[in-house]
Amino acid sequence: TTVRRDNASDIDRLYQTEYSSEDNPTCCETPSMITWRFDDWDDAVCDLTCGNAAEYEQRLVVCMNTNTSEVVADRECQTSKPASMRQKCPATMECDTCEASDCEGNFA
């Protein structure tokens, strides 16, 4: 027995014939968005007293499919990979030593 659905709207028929997921499994999927994901750099607060080494900071940079939140291979991202390490603070000048009675300027 064949059941005919006479009251189906034109939109229903159009959807069933042209956009049926059985006929076209990718019809209704969201396009894949592959992009770099990373945190912003922290604000640099540097100690400018003498004798400090340069400070570096690192962040995680991953290529991600944002539709699925899945990390994918770096080669999947179409743009250059953002930096994952940077110099946060520069090294400061070495400290000079002196006798307490005649210290001036950059002495410890």
PDB file of N, CA and C in Angstrom:
ATOM      1  N   THR A   1       0.840  -1.177   0.000  1.00  0.00           N
ATOM      2  CA  THR A   1       0.000   0.000   0.000  1.00  0.00           C
ATOM      3  C   THR A   1       0.884   1.238   0.000  1.00  0.00           C
ATOM      4  N   THR A   2       0.592   2.173  -0.870  1.00  0.00           N
ATOM      5  CA  THR A   2       1.316   3.424  -0.954  1.00  0.00           C
ATOM      6  C   THR A   2       0.487   4.507  -0.290  1.00  0.00           C
ATOM      7  N   VAL A   3       1.129   5.245   0.606  1.00  0.00           N
ATOM      8  CA  VAL A   3       0.429   6.343   1.270  1.00  0.00           C
ATOM      9  C   VAL A   3       0.866   7.633   0.607  1.00  0.00           C
ATOM     10  N   ARG A   4      -0.078   8.388   0.145  1.00  0.00           N
ATOM     11  CA  ARG A   4       0.221   9.643  -0.529  1.00  0.00           C
ATOM     12  C   ARG A   4      -0.107  10.792   0.418  1.00  0.00           C
ATOM     13  N   ARG A   5       0.763  11.731   0.486  1.00  0.00           N
ATOM     14  CA  ARG A   5       0.591  12.868   1.384  1.00  0.00           C
ATOM     15  C   ARG A   5       0.202  14.079   0.541  1.00  0.00           C
ATOM     16  N   ASP A   6      -1.081  14.230   0.276  1.00  0.00           N
ATOM     17  CA  ASP A   6      -1.562  15.308  -0.579  1.00  0.00           C
ATOM     18  C   ASP A   6      -1.418  16.678   0.071  1.00  0.00           C
ATOM     19  N   ASN A   7      -1.396  16.729   1.377  1.00  0.00           N
ATOM     20  CA  ASN A   7      -1.365  18.027   2.039  1.00  0.00           C
ATOM     21  C   ASN A   7       0.055  18.531   2.307  1.00  0.00           C
ATOM     22  N   ALA A   8       1.046  17.879   1.781  1.00  0.00           N
ATOM     23  CA  ALA A   8       2.432  18.338   1.962  1.00  0.00           C
ATOM     24  C   ALA A   8       2.620  19.659   1.236  1.00  0.00           C
ATOM     25  N   SER A   9       3.254  20.579   1.888  1.00  0.00           N
ATOM     26  CA  SER A   9       3.478  21.895   1.272  1.00  0.00           C
ATOM     27  C   SER A   9       4.567  21.810   0.211  1.00  0.00           C
ATOM     28  N   ASP A  10       4.619  22.817  -0.624  1.00  0.00           N
ATOM     29  CA  ASP A  10       5.654  22.882  -1.657  1.00  0.00           C
ATOM     30  C   ASP A  10       7.044  22.900  -1.024  1.00  0.00           C
ATOM     31  N   ILE A  11       7.184  23.575   0.105  1.00  0.00           N
ATOM     32  CA  ILE A  11       8.475  23.644   0.784  1.00  0.00           C
ATOM     33  C   ILE A  11       8.888  22.268   1.275  1.00  0.00           C
ATOM     34  N   ASP A  12       7.943  21.517   1.851  1.00  0.00           N
ATOM     35  CA  ASP A  12       8.251  20.156   2.308  1.00  0.00           C
ATOM     36  C   ASP A  12       8.741  19.303   1.156  1.00  0.00           C
ATOM     37  N   ARG A  13       8.043  19.368   0.024  1.00  0.00           N
ATOM     38  CA  ARG A  13       8.447  18.559  -1.137  1.00  0.00           C
ATOM     39  C   ARG A  13       9.821  18.993  -1.644  1.00  0.00           C
ATOM     40  N   LEU A  14      10.058  20.300  -1.695  1.00  0.00           N
ATOM     41  CA  LEU A  14      11.346  20.799  -2.150  1.00  0.00           C
ATOM     42  C   LEU A  14      12.454  20.306  -1.230  1.00  0.00           C
ATOM     43  N   TYR A  15      12.233  20.401   0.061  1.00  0.00           N
ATOM     44  CA  TYR A  15      13.240  19.948   1.018  1.00  0.00           C
ATOM     45  C   TYR A  15      13.491  18.455   0.860  1.00  0.00           C
ATOM     46  N   GLN A  16      12.424  17.684   0.732  1.00  0.00           N
ATOM     47  CA  GLN A  16      12.561  16.230   0.639  1.00  0.00           C
ATOM     48  C   GLN A  16      13.245  15.810  -0.649  1.00  0.00           C
ATOM     49  N   THR A  17      13.035  16.525  -1.720  1.00  0.00           N
ATOM     50  CA  THR A  17      13.642  16.105  -2.981  1.00  0.00           C
ATOM     51  C   THR A  17      15.036  16.673  -3.184  1.00  0.00           C
ATOM     52  N   GLU A  18      15.257  17.944  -2.820  1.00  0.00           N
ATOM     53  CA  GLU A  18      16.547  18.552  -3.103  1.00  0.00           C
ATOM     54  C   GLU A  18      17.520  18.537  -1.932  1.00  0.00           C
ATOM     55  N   TYR A  19      17.019  18.509  -0.723  1.00  0.00           N
ATOM     56  CA  TYR A  19      17.899  18.661   0.423  1.00  0.00           C
ATOM     57  C   TYR A  19      17.813  17.508   1.416  1.00  0.00           C
ATOM     58  N   SER A  20      17.317  16.413   0.998  1.00  0.00           N
ATOM     59  CA  SER A  20      17.210  15.265   1.884  1.00  0.00           C
ATOM     60  C   SER A  20      18.598  14.817   2.323  1.00  0.00           C
ATOM     61  N   SER A  21      18.775  14.633   3.616  1.00  0.00           N
ATOM     62  CA  SER A  21      20.081  14.209   4.107  1.00  0.00           C
ATOM     63  C   SER A  21      20.406  12.784   3.677  1.00  0.00           C
ATOM     64  N   GLU A  22      19.377  12.015   3.319  1.00  0.00           N
ATOM     65  CA  GLU A  22      19.648  10.659   2.816  1.00  0.00           C
ATOM     66  C   GLU A  22      20.302  10.715   1.444  1.00  0.00           C
ATOM     67  N   ASP A  23      19.847  11.646   0.608  1.00  0.00           N
ATOM     68  CA  ASP A  23      20.388  11.771  -0.737  1.00  0.00           C
ATOM     69  C   ASP A  23      21.682  12.568  -0.761  1.00  0.00           C
ATOM     70  N   ASN A  24      21.805  13.524   0.134  1.00  0.00           N
ATOM     71  CA  ASN A  24      22.950  14.428   0.153  1.00  0.00           C
ATOM     72  C   ASN A  24      23.394  14.595   1.604  1.00  0.00           C
ATOM     73  N   PRO A  25      24.237  13.703   2.122  1.00  0.00           N
ATOM     74  CA  PRO A  25      24.576  13.720   3.544  1.00  0.00           C
ATOM     75  C   PRO A  25      25.273  14.987   4.022  1.00  0.00           C
ATOM     76  N   THR A  26      25.816  15.797   3.117  1.00  0.00           N
ATOM     77  CA  THR A  26      26.491  17.018   3.555  1.00  0.00           C
ATOM     78  C   THR A  26      25.636  18.256   3.352  1.00  0.00           C
ATOM     79  N   CYS A  27      24.373  18.062   3.019  1.00  0.00           N
ATOM     80  CA  CYS A  27      23.529  19.211   2.704  1.00  0.00           C
ATOM     81  C   CYS A  27      23.390  20.181   3.852  1.00  0.00           C
ATOM     82  N   CYS A  28      23.310  19.669   5.053  1.00  0.00           N
ATOM     83  CA  CYS A  28      22.938  20.537   6.173  1.00  0.00           C
ATOM     84  C   CYS A  28      24.051  20.725   7.188  1.00  0.00           C
ATOM     85  N   GLU A  29      25.235  20.276   6.891  1.00  0.00           N
ATOM     86  CA  GLU A  29      26.352  20.438   7.809  1.00  0.00           C
ATOM     87  C   GLU A  29      26.917  21.847   7.699  1.00  0.00           C
ATOM     88  N   THR A  30      27.392  22.362   8.808  1.00  0.00           N
ATOM     89  CA  THR A  30      28.035  23.670   8.818  1.00  0.00           C
ATOM     90  C   THR A  30      29.419  23.527   8.188  1.00  0.00           C
ATOM     91  N   PRO A  31      29.816  24.460   7.319  1.00  0.00           N
ATOM     92  CA  PRO A  31      31.151  24.368   6.715  1.00  0.00           C
ATOM     93  C   PRO A  31      32.233  24.364   7.796  1.00  0.00           C
ATOM     94  N   SER A  32      33.256  23.637   7.550  1.00  0.00           N
ATOM     95  CA  SER A  32      34.348  23.514   8.509  1.00  0.00           C
ATOM     96  C   SER A  32      35.092  24.837   8.634  1.00  0.00           C
ATOM     97  N   MET A  33      35.353  25.259   9.856  1.00  0.00           N
ATOM     98  CA  MET A  33      36.117  26.475  10.134  1.00  0.00           C
ATOM     99  C   MET A  33      37.417  26.056  10.810  1.00  0.00           C
ATOM    100  N   ILE A  34      38.501  26.095  10.067  1.00  0.00           N
ATOM    101  CA  ILE A  34      39.815  25.729  10.588  1.00  0.00           C
ATOM    102  C   ILE A  34      40.591  27.024  10.812  1.00  0.00           C
ATOM    103  N   THR A  35      41.023  27.255  12.040  1.00  0.00           N
ATOM    104  CA  THR A  35      41.712  28.496  12.361  1.00  0.00           C
ATOM    105  C   THR A  35      42.643  28.303  13.553  1.00  0.00           C
ATOM    106  N   TRP A  36      43.556  29.257  13.731  1.00  0.00           N
ATOM    107  CA  TRP A  36      44.459  29.229  14.874  1.00  0.00           C
ATOM    108  C   TRP A  36      43.720  29.691  16.115  1.00  0.00           C
ATOM    109  N   ARG A  37      43.948  29.010  17.235  1.00  0.00           N
ATOM    110  CA  ARG A  37      43.389  29.405  18.525  1.00  0.00           C
ATOM    111  C   ARG A  37      44.533  29.555  19.505  1.00  0.00           C
ATOM    112  N   PHE A  38      44.505  30.652  20.286  1.00  0.00           N
ATOM    113  CA  PHE A  38      45.572  30.922  21.255  1.00  0.00           C
ATOM    114  C   PHE A  38      45.090  31.972  22.236  1.00  0.00           C
ATOM    115  N   ASP A  39      45.743  32.038  23.378  1.00  0.00           N
ATOM    116  CA  ASP A  39      45.443  33.061  24.377  1.00  0.00           C
ATOM    117  C   ASP A  39      46.185  34.341  24.035  1.00  0.00           C
ATOM    118  N   ASP A  40      45.664  35.460  24.536  1.00  0.00           N
ATOM    119  CA  ASP A  40      46.370  36.732  24.391  1.00  0.00           C
ATOM    120  C   ASP A  40      47.598  36.715  25.287  1.00  0.00           C
ATOM    121  N   TRP A  41      48.566  37.542  24.940  1.00  0.00           N
ATOM    122  CA  TRP A  41      49.743  37.683  25.795  1.00  0.00           C
ATOM    123  C   TRP A  41      49.335  38.408  27.074  1.00  0.00           C
ATOM    124  N   ASP A  42      49.996  38.074  28.170  1.00  0.00           N
ATOM    125  CA  ASP A  42      49.791  38.802  29.419  1.00  0.00           C
ATOM    126  C   ASP A  42      50.378  40.198  29.265  1.00  0.00           C
ATOM    127  N   ASP A  43      49.837  41.152  30.030  1.00  0.00           N
ATOM    128  CA  ASP A  43      50.441  42.489  30.052  1.00  0.00           C
ATOM    129  C   ASP A  43      51.819  42.375  30.684  1.00  0.00           C
ATOM    130  N   ALA A  44      52.795  42.989  30.052  1.00  0.00           N
ATOM    131  CA  ALA A  44      54.166  42.915  30.553  1.00  0.00           C
ATOM    132  C   ALA A  44      54.349  43.890  31.717  1.00  0.00           C
ATOM    133  N   VAL A  45      54.748  43.343  32.843  1.00  0.00           N
ATOM    134  CA  VAL A  45      55.129  44.152  34.006  1.00  0.00           C
ATOM    135  C   VAL A  45      56.564  43.756  34.292  1.00  0.00           C
ATOM    136  N   CYS A  46      57.471  44.676  34.015  1.00  0.00           N
ATOM    137  CA  CYS A  46      58.888  44.352  34.088  1.00  0.00           C
ATOM    138  C   CYS A  46      59.573  45.062  35.255  1.00  0.00           C
ATOM    139  N   ASP A  47      60.450  44.334  35.901  1.00  0.00           N
ATOM    140  CA  ASP A  47      61.294  44.904  36.955  1.00  0.00           C
ATOM    141  C   ASP A  47      62.512  45.508  36.272  1.00  0.00           C
ATOM    142  N   LEU A  48      62.652  46.804  36.371  1.00  0.00           N
ATOM    143  CA  LEU A  48      63.720  47.500  35.643  1.00  0.00           C
ATOM    144  C   LEU A  48      64.962  47.753  36.491  1.00  0.00           C
ATOM    145  N   THR A  49      65.025  47.140  37.673  1.00  0.00           N
ATOM    146  CA  THR A  49      66.236  47.315  38.473  1.00  0.00           C
ATOM    147  C   THR A  49      67.380  46.564  37.806  1.00  0.00           C
ATOM    148  N   CYS A  50      68.590  46.928  38.162  1.00  0.00           N
ATOM    149  CA  CYS A  50      69.758  46.324  37.520  1.00  0.00           C
ATOM    150  C   CYS A  50      69.883  44.836  37.843  1.00  0.00           C
ATOM    151  N   GLY A  51      70.542  44.119  36.941  1.00  0.00           N
ATOM    152  CA  GLY A  51      70.887  42.727  37.166  1.00  0.00           C
ATOM    153  C   GLY A  51      69.823  41.695  36.847  1.00  0.00           C
ATOM    154  N   ASN A  52      68.753  42.074  36.208  1.00  0.00           N
ATOM    155  CA  ASN A  52      67.698  41.109  35.868  1.00  0.00           C
ATOM    156  C   ASN A  52      67.917  40.530  34.474  1.00  0.00           C
ATOM    157  N   ALA A  53      67.717  39.231  34.355  1.00  0.00           N
ATOM    158  CA  ALA A  53      67.798  38.556  33.051  1.00  0.00           C
ATOM    159  C   ALA A  53      66.523  38.844  32.259  1.00  0.00           C
ATOM    160  N   ALA A  54      66.614  38.660  30.957  1.00  0.00           N
ATOM    161  CA  ALA A  54      65.425  38.814  30.112  1.00  0.00           C
ATOM    162  C   ALA A  54      64.389  37.777  30.528  1.00  0.00           C
ATOM    163  N   GLU A  55      63.124  38.149  30.419  1.00  0.00           N
ATOM    164  CA  GLU A  55      62.037  37.226  30.741  1.00  0.00           C
ATOM    165  C   GLU A  55      61.273  36.896  29.470  1.00  0.00           C
ATOM    166  N   TYR A  56      60.914  35.633  29.335  1.00  0.00           N
ATOM    167  CA  TYR A  56      60.167  35.162  28.171  1.00  0.00           C
ATOM    168  C   TYR A  56      58.868  34.545  28.644  1.00  0.00           C
ATOM    169  N   GLU A  57      57.876  34.562  27.765  1.00  0.00           N
ATOM    170  CA  GLU A  57      56.629  33.879  28.086  1.00  0.00           C
ATOM    171  C   GLU A  57      56.207  33.040  26.893  1.00  0.00           C
ATOM    172  N   GLN A  58      55.454  32.010  27.201  1.00  0.00           N
ATOM    173  CA  GLN A  58      55.029  31.058  26.188  1.00  0.00           C
ATOM    174  C   GLN A  58      53.519  30.893  26.272  1.00  0.00           C
ATOM    175  N   ARG A  59      52.904  30.596  25.142  1.00  0.00           N
ATOM    176  CA  ARG A  59      51.473  30.310  25.103  1.00  0.00           C
ATOM    177  C   ARG A  59      51.233  29.153  24.149  1.00  0.00           C
ATOM    178  N   LEU A  60      50.139  28.485  24.339  1.00  0.00           N
ATOM    179  CA  LEU A  60      49.763  27.376  23.479  1.00  0.00           C
ATOM    180  C   LEU A  60      49.069  27.927  22.241  1.00  0.00           C
ATOM    181  N   VAL A  61      49.518  27.502  21.063  1.00  0.00           N
ATOM    182  CA  VAL A  61      48.908  27.891  19.795  1.00  0.00           C
ATOM    183  C   VAL A  61      48.541  26.604  19.073  1.00  0.00           C
ATOM    184  N   VAL A  62      47.249  26.431  18.762  1.00  0.00           N
ATOM    185  CA  VAL A  62      46.801  25.204  18.105  1.00  0.00           C
ATOM    186  C   VAL A  62      45.940  25.529  16.892  1.00  0.00           C
ATOM    187  N   CYS A  63      45.974  24.651  15.921  1.00  0.00           N
ATOM    188  CA  CYS A  63      45.098  24.735  14.758  1.00  0.00           C
ATOM    189  C   CYS A  63      43.839  23.949  15.133  1.00  0.00           C
ATOM    190  N   MET A  64      42.668  24.597  15.009  1.00  0.00           N
ATOM    191  CA  MET A  64      41.456  23.975  15.522  1.00  0.00           C
ATOM    192  C   MET A  64      40.297  24.083  14.531  1.00  0.00           C
ATOM    193  N   ASN A  65      39.511  23.023  14.482  1.00  0.00           N
ATOM    194  CA  ASN A  65      38.232  23.046  13.777  1.00  0.00           C
ATOM    195  C   ASN A  65      37.237  23.621  14.775  1.00  0.00           C
ATOM    196  N   THR A  66      36.794  24.855  14.559  1.00  0.00           N
ATOM    197  CA  THR A  66      35.942  25.526  15.538  1.00  0.00           C
ATOM    198  C   THR A  66      34.515  24.970  15.578  1.00  0.00           C
ATOM    199  N   ASN A  67      34.126  24.211  14.573  1.00  0.00           N
ATOM    200  CA  ASN A  67      32.797  23.589  14.607  1.00  0.00           C
ATOM    201  C   ASN A  67      32.765  22.418  15.582  1.00  0.00           C
ATOM    202  N   THR A  68      33.873  21.698  15.664  1.00  0.00           N
ATOM    203  CA  THR A  68      33.916  20.503  16.505  1.00  0.00           C
ATOM    204  C   THR A  68      34.787  20.676  17.738  1.00  0.00           C
ATOM    205  N   SER A  69      35.506  21.802  17.821  1.00  0.00           N
ATOM    206  CA  SER A  69      36.483  22.066  18.899  1.00  0.00           C
ATOM    207  C   SER A  69      37.591  21.025  18.915  1.00  0.00           C
ATOM    208  N   GLU A  70      37.847  20.431  17.772  1.00  0.00           N
ATOM    209  CA  GLU A  70      38.887  19.416  17.645  1.00  0.00           C
ATOM    210  C   GLU A  70      40.188  20.065  17.173  1.00  0.00           C
ATOM    211  N   VAL A  71      41.292  19.730  17.838  1.00  0.00           N
ATOM    212  CA  VAL A  71      42.607  20.191  17.411  1.00  0.00           C
ATOM    213  C   VAL A  71      43.014  19.349  16.205  1.00  0.00           C
ATOM    214  N   VAL A  72      43.451  20.038  15.142  1.00  0.00           N
ATOM    215  CA  VAL A  72      43.864  19.350  13.920  1.00  0.00           C
ATOM    216  C   VAL A  72      45.327  19.674  13.642  1.00  0.00           C
ATOM    217  N   ALA A  73      45.896  19.025  12.652  1.00  0.00           N
ATOM    218  CA  ALA A  73      47.305  19.240  12.293  1.00  0.00           C
ATOM    219  C   ALA A  73      47.535  20.687  11.861  1.00  0.00           C
ATOM    220  N   ASP A  74      48.687  21.232  12.216  1.00  0.00           N
ATOM    221  CA  ASP A  74      49.032  22.615  11.864  1.00  0.00           C
ATOM    222  C   ASP A  74      48.883  22.880  10.371  1.00  0.00           C
ATOM    223  N   ARG A  75      49.171  21.903   9.535  1.00  0.00           N
ATOM    224  CA  ARG A  75      49.107  22.097   8.083  1.00  0.00           C
ATOM    225  C   ARG A  75      47.677  22.370   7.598  1.00  0.00           C
ATOM    226  N   GLU A  76      46.668  22.090   8.444  1.00  0.00           N
ATOM    227  CA  GLU A  76      45.277  22.337   8.070  1.00  0.00           C
ATOM    228  C   GLU A  76      44.939  23.831   8.087  1.00  0.00           C
ATOM    229  N   CYS A  77      45.650  24.613   8.880  1.00  0.00           N
ATOM    230  CA  CYS A  77      45.428  26.060   8.930  1.00  0.00           C
ATOM    231  C   CYS A  77      46.081  26.703   7.717  1.00  0.00           C
ATOM    232  N   GLN A  78      45.384  27.633   7.100  1.00  0.00           N
ATOM    233  CA  GLN A  78      45.846  28.227   5.844  1.00  0.00           C
ATOM    234  C   GLN A  78      46.778  29.424   6.032  1.00  0.00           C
ATOM    235  N   THR A  79      46.875  29.955   7.248  1.00  0.00           N
ATOM    236  CA  THR A  79      47.718  31.130   7.483  1.00  0.00           C
ATOM    237  C   THR A  79      48.940  30.743   8.305  1.00  0.00           C
ATOM    238  N   SER A  80      49.885  31.651   8.403  1.00  0.00           N
ATOM    239  CA  SER A  80      51.107  31.400   9.184  1.00  0.00           C
ATOM    240  C   SER A  80      50.760  31.224  10.659  1.00  0.00           C
ATOM    241  N   LYS A  81      51.493  30.350  11.314  1.00  0.00           N
ATOM    242  CA  LYS A  81      51.257  30.083  12.730  1.00  0.00           C
ATOM    243  C   LYS A  81      51.711  31.281  13.570  1.00  0.00           C
ATOM    244  N   PRO A  82      50.850  31.796  14.440  1.00  0.00           N
ATOM    245  CA  PRO A  82      51.258  32.896  15.331  1.00  0.00           C
ATOM    246  C   PRO A  82      52.353  32.440  16.298  1.00  0.00           C
ATOM    247  N   ALA A  83      53.104  33.395  16.795  1.00  0.00           N
ATOM    248  CA  ALA A  83      54.205  33.088  17.720  1.00  0.00           C
ATOM    249  C   ALA A  83      53.680  32.429  18.994  1.00  0.00           C
ATOM    250  N   SER A  84      54.437  31.461  19.472  1.00  0.00           N
ATOM    251  CA  SER A  84      54.071  30.804  20.727  1.00  0.00           C
ATOM    252  C   SER A  84      54.998  31.234  21.865  1.00  0.00           C
ATOM    253  N   MET A  85      56.065  31.985  21.542  1.00  0.00           N
ATOM    254  CA  MET A  85      56.975  32.485  22.565  1.00  0.00           C
ATOM    255  C   MET A  85      57.380  33.905  22.199  1.00  0.00           C
ATOM    256  N   ARG A  86      57.556  34.729  23.244  1.00  0.00           N
ATOM    257  CA  ARG A  86      58.047  36.093  23.014  1.00  0.00           C
ATOM    258  C   ARG A  86      58.840  36.560  24.218  1.00  0.00           C
ATOM    259  N   GLN A  87      59.659  37.558  23.974  1.00  0.00           N
ATOM    260  CA  GLN A  87      60.384  38.177  25.079  1.00  0.00           C
ATOM    261  C   GLN A  87      59.422  39.120  25.773  1.00  0.00           C
ATOM    262  N   LYS A  88      59.194  38.863  27.039  1.00  0.00           N
ATOM    263  CA  LYS A  88      58.266  39.679  27.811  1.00  0.00           C
ATOM    264  C   LYS A  88      58.956  40.927  28.349  1.00  0.00           C
ATOM    265  N   CYS A  89      60.150  40.753  28.900  1.00  0.00           N
ATOM    266  CA  CYS A  89      60.904  41.869  29.478  1.00  0.00           C
ATOM    267  C   CYS A  89      62.359  41.768  29.048  1.00  0.00           C
ATOM    268  N   PRO A  90      62.994  42.893  28.745  1.00  0.00           N
ATOM    269  CA  PRO A  90      64.409  42.862  28.361  1.00  0.00           C
ATOM    270  C   PRO A  90      65.302  42.686  29.582  1.00  0.00           C
ATOM    271  N   ALA A  91      66.501  42.227  29.326  1.00  0.00           N
ATOM    272  CA  ALA A  91      67.496  42.160  30.405  1.00  0.00           C
ATOM    273  C   ALA A  91      67.860  43.581  30.806  1.00  0.00           C
ATOM    274  N   THR A  92      68.204  43.765  32.063  1.00  0.00           N
ATOM    275  CA  THR A  92      68.629  45.089  32.526  1.00  0.00           C
ATOM    276  C   THR A  92      70.142  45.098  32.672  1.00  0.00           C
ATOM    277  N   MET A  93      70.704  46.286  32.812  1.00  0.00           N
ATOM    278  CA  MET A  93      72.163  46.431  32.954  1.00  0.00           C
ATOM    279  C   MET A  93      72.652  45.703  34.194  1.00  0.00           C
ATOM    280  N   GLU A  94      73.901  45.237  34.111  1.00  0.00           N
ATOM    281  CA  GLU A  94      74.520  44.615  35.283  1.00  0.00           C
ATOM    282  C   GLU A  94      74.635  45.656  36.397  1.00  0.00           C
ATOM    283  N   CYS A  95      74.575  45.196  37.619  1.00  0.00           N
ATOM    284  CA  CYS A  95      74.737  46.095  38.758  1.00  0.00           C
ATOM    285  C   CYS A  95      76.227  46.250  39.067  1.00  0.00           C
ATOM    286  N   ASP A  96      76.640  47.449  39.354  1.00  0.00           N
ATOM    287  CA  ASP A  96      78.003  47.719  39.810  1.00  0.00           C
ATOM    288  C   ASP A  96      77.999  47.690  41.335  1.00  0.00           C
ATOM    289  N   THR A  97      79.101  47.420  41.912  1.00  0.00           N
ATOM    290  CA  THR A  97      79.189  47.432  43.371  1.00  0.00           C
ATOM    291  C   THR A  97      80.061  48.597  43.812  1.00  0.00           C
ATOM    292  N   CYS A  98      79.814  49.067  45.008  1.00  0.00           N
ATOM    293  CA  CYS A  98      80.598  50.181  45.536  1.00  0.00           C
ATOM    294  C   CYS A  98      80.539  50.146  47.062  1.00  0.00           C
ATOM    295  N   GLU A  99      81.307  50.955  47.648  1.00  0.00           N
ATOM    296  CA  GLU A  99      81.240  51.135  49.085  1.00  0.00           C
ATOM    297  C   GLU A  99      80.005  51.972  49.402  1.00  0.00           C
ATOM    298  N   ALA A 100      79.295  51.651  50.439  1.00  0.00           N
ATOM    299  CA  ALA A 100      78.052  52.337  50.788  1.00  0.00           C
ATOM    300  C   ALA A 100      78.211  53.852  50.844  1.00  0.00           C
ATOM    301  N   SER A 101      79.373  54.330  51.233  1.00  0.00           N
ATOM    302  CA  SER A 101      79.554  55.774  51.392  1.00  0.00           C
ATOM    303  C   SER A 101      79.638  56.524  50.062  1.00  0.00           C
ATOM    304  N   ASP A 102      80.065  55.856  48.976  1.00  0.00           N
ATOM    305  CA  ASP A 102      80.171  56.587  47.715  1.00  0.00           C
ATOM    306  C   ASP A 102      79.349  55.953  46.586  1.00  0.00           C
ATOM    307  N   CYS A 103      78.167  55.416  46.918  1.00  0.00           N
ATOM    308  CA  CYS A 103      77.287  54.846  45.876  1.00  0.00           C
ATOM    309  C   CYS A 103      76.446  55.920  45.229  1.00  0.00           C
ATOM    310  N   GLU A 104      76.389  55.869  43.887  1.00  0.00           N
ATOM    311  CA  GLU A 104      75.517  56.754  43.125  1.00  0.00           C
ATOM    312  C   GLU A 104      74.955  55.963  41.952  1.00  0.00           C
ATOM    313  N   GLY A 105      73.736  56.246  41.591  1.00  0.00           N
ATOM    314  CA  GLY A 105      73.161  55.683  40.369  1.00  0.00           C
ATOM    315  C   GLY A 105      72.904  54.197  40.419  1.00  0.00           C
ATOM    316  N   ASN A 106      73.491  53.466  39.498  1.00  0.00           N
ATOM    317  CA  ASN A 106      73.171  52.064  39.234  1.00  0.00           C
ATOM    318  C   ASN A 106      74.079  51.122  40.033  1.00  0.00           C
ATOM    319  N   PHE A 107      74.073  51.235  41.350  1.00  0.00           N
ATOM    320  CA  PHE A 107      74.934  50.409  42.180  1.00  0.00           C
ATOM    321  C   PHE A 107      74.103  49.624  43.181  1.00  0.00           C
ATOM    322  N   ALA A 108      74.596  48.478  43.574  1.00  0.00           N
ATOM    323  CA  ALA A 108      73.914  47.666  44.590  1.00  0.00           C
ATOM    324  C   ALA A 108      74.794  47.535  45.801  1.00  0.00           C
TER     325      ALA A 108
END
